[in-house]
Tab-separated table of C-alpha atoms in Angstrom:
chain	number	residue	atom	x	y	z
A	940	LEU	CA	98.435	71.027	133.359
A	941	PHE	CA	94.713	71.676	132.954
A	942	LEU	CA	94.958	75.008	134.831
A	943	ALA	CA	97.987	76.060	132.762
A	944	GLN	CA	96.012	75.350	129.590
A	945	GLN	CA	93.091	77.397	130.883
A	946	VAL	CA	95.409	80.313	131.694
A	947	ALA	CA	96.959	80.113	128.220
A	948	ALA	CA	93.502	80.012	126.613
A	949	GLN	CA	92.425	83.093	128.605
A	950	GLU	CA	95.598	84.960	127.611
A	951	THR	CA	94.997	84.051	123.962
A	952	MET	CA	91.402	85.255	124.176
A	953	GLN	CA	92.504	88.482	125.880
A	954	ALA	CA	95.121	89.103	123.189
A	955	GLY	CA	92.451	88.573	120.517
A	956	CYS	CA	90.167	91.080	122.244
A	957	GLU	CA	93.004	93.612	122.457
A	958	LEU	CA	93.725	93.098	118.758
A	959	ASP	CA	90.075	93.695	117.874
A	960	ALA	CA	90.007	96.830	120.042
A	961	MET	CA	93.155	98.148	118.345
A	962	ARG	CA	91.717	97.365	114.897
A	963	TRP	CA	88.504	99.272	115.670
A	964	ARG	CA	90.480	102.157	117.132
A	965	VAL	CA	92.480	102.470	113.910
A	966	LEU	CA	89.381	102.124	111.740
A	967	THR	CA	87.707	105.001	113.582
A	968	ASP	CA	90.724	107.215	114.329
A	969	VAL	CA	91.875	107.534	110.714
A	970	PRO	CA	88.574	108.892	109.350
A	971	ARG	CA	88.064	111.093	112.411
A	972	SER	CA	91.541	112.608	112.131
A	973	PHE	CA	91.099	113.050	108.395
A	974	TYR	CA	87.841	114.960	108.703
A	975	VAL	CA	89.150	117.077	111.589
A	976	TYR	CA	92.050	118.006	109.293
A	977	ARG	CA	89.689	118.821	106.415
A	978	ILE	CA	87.543	120.994	108.687
A	979	SER	CA	90.631	122.928	109.775
A	980	LEU	CA	91.475	123.481	106.093
A	981	ARG	CA	87.998	124.883	105.505
A	982	ARG	CA	88.386	127.211	108.477
A	983	LEU	CA	91.668	128.457	107.059
A	984	ASP	CA	89.962	129.096	103.718
A	985	VAL	CA	87.199	131.089	105.436
A	986	ALA	CA	89.816	133.093	107.335
A	987	GLN	CA	91.583	133.940	104.061
A	988	ARG	CA	88.295	135.104	102.566
A	989	LEU	CA	87.607	137.176	105.650
A	990	ILE	CA	90.984	138.867	105.215
A	991	TYR	CA	90.141	139.676	101.608
A	992	PHE	CA	86.790	141.246	102.486
A	993	SER	CA	88.221	143.054	105.509
A	994	ALA	CA	90.999	144.509	103.342
A	995	ARG	CA	88.436	145.683	100.761
A	996	SER	CA	86.369	147.221	103.542
A	997	THR	CA	89.440	148.982	104.919
A	998	GLU	CA	90.169	150.404	101.465
A	999	LEU	CA	86.617	151.571	100.751
A	1000	THR	CA	85.417	152.839	104.134
A	1001	PRO	CA	87.291	156.190	104.185
A	1002	SER	CA	86.005	157.247	100.785
A	1003	LEU	CA	82.458	156.130	101.638
A	1004	VAL	CA	82.539	158.066	104.921
A	1005	GLU	CA	83.865	161.176	103.122
A	1006	GLY	CA	81.161	160.861	100.481
A	1007	GLY	CA	78.458	160.614	103.136
A	1008	GLU	CA	77.501	157.081	102.160
A	1009	LEU	CA	78.357	155.684	105.599
A	1010	ARG	CA	77.639	157.358	108.891
A	1011	GLY	CA	78.963	156.298	112.260
A	1012	VAL	CA	81.508	153.891	110.810
A	1013	ASP	CA	85.013	154.368	112.094
A	1014	PRO	CA	87.730	153.578	109.531
A	1015	LEU	CA	89.914	152.531	112.441
A	1016	GLN	CA	87.391	149.802	113.268
A	1017	THR	CA	87.767	148.285	109.803
A	1018	GLU	CA	91.542	148.241	110.258
A	1019	THR	CA	91.073	146.517	113.610
A	1020	ASP	CA	88.801	143.935	111.971
A	1021	LEU	CA	91.465	143.309	109.324
A	1022	ALA	CA	94.139	142.793	111.985
A	1023	ARG	CA	91.876	140.354	113.848
A	1024	ALA	CA	91.230	138.429	110.631
A	1025	GLU	CA	94.978	138.155	109.999
A	1026	VAL	CA	95.575	136.846	113.524
A	1027	THR	CA	92.759	134.345	113.053
A	1028	LYS	CA	94.319	133.163	109.797
A	1029	VAL	CA	97.679	132.593	111.469
A	1030	ARG	CA	95.985	130.672	114.283
A	1031	PHE	CA	94.102	128.485	111.797
A	1032	ALA	CA	97.281	127.887	109.775
A	1033	VAL	CA	98.954	126.549	112.907
A	1034	THR	CA	95.900	124.388	113.583
A	1035	VAL	CA	96.024	122.965	110.038
A	1036	GLU	CA	99.664	122.015	110.487
A	1037	SER	CA	98.909	120.426	113.856
A	1038	ARG	CA	95.948	118.456	112.478
A	1039	LEU	CA	98.051	117.232	109.546
A	1040	ARG	CA	100.716	115.952	111.955
A	1041	GLU	CA	98.003	114.184	113.984
A	1042	LEU	CA	96.657	112.558	110.829
A	1043	GLU	CA	100.147	111.446	109.830
A	1044	ALA	CA	100.635	109.945	113.283
A	1045	VAL	CA	97.371	108.020	113.067
A	1046	VAL	CA	98.036	106.803	109.513
A	1047	GLY	CA	101.643	106.024	110.380
A	1048	ALA	CA	103.086	107.639	107.274
A	1049	PRO	CA	104.075	111.161	106.255
A	1050	LEU	CA	101.444	112.750	104.040
A	1051	GLY	CA	103.113	116.115	103.463
A	1052	SER	CA	100.826	117.970	101.109
A	1053	GLY	CA	99.474	114.716	99.707
A	1054	VAL	CA	96.023	115.368	101.139
A	1055	SER	CA	93.938	117.510	98.826
A	1056	SER	CA	92.886	120.902	100.132
A	1057	ASP	CA	90.096	121.495	97.623
A	1058	GLY	CA	86.610	122.252	98.825
A	1059	GLU	CA	85.295	118.727	98.423
A	1060	LEU	CA	85.323	116.207	101.235
A	1061	THR	CA	87.027	113.138	99.880
A	1062	PRO	CA	87.406	109.754	101.551
A	1063	PRO	CA	90.218	109.413	104.076
A	1064	PRO	CA	93.492	107.738	103.153
A	1065	ALA	CA	93.429	103.961	102.932
A	1066	ILE	CA	94.532	102.099	106.004
């Protein structure tokens, strides 16, 4: 009987340790997933800005080359840069969606577009 009680006490202690480990995992995984998601949103924003500036460069380069303002700049290179920026934006958009799904999995609830995408880093969702 004494040994059975000792085994039960050890199992209870082990279950308590596993509960504490799970609690700490949740308390760290939610903020980590949240900030990884926010960083991916910022990257997407930068990619969109890069597309804007690349498009402006593509528009202006031919006239600047013709006017002699730019030498050695190939208008085709600016078009290539624009295409790369668009591919980067698509890649980051997929990453944002993936990071949002990860955050939803960690939180255990669908967030949809409920997480703000403004430039400020806000606290993660409540657990």
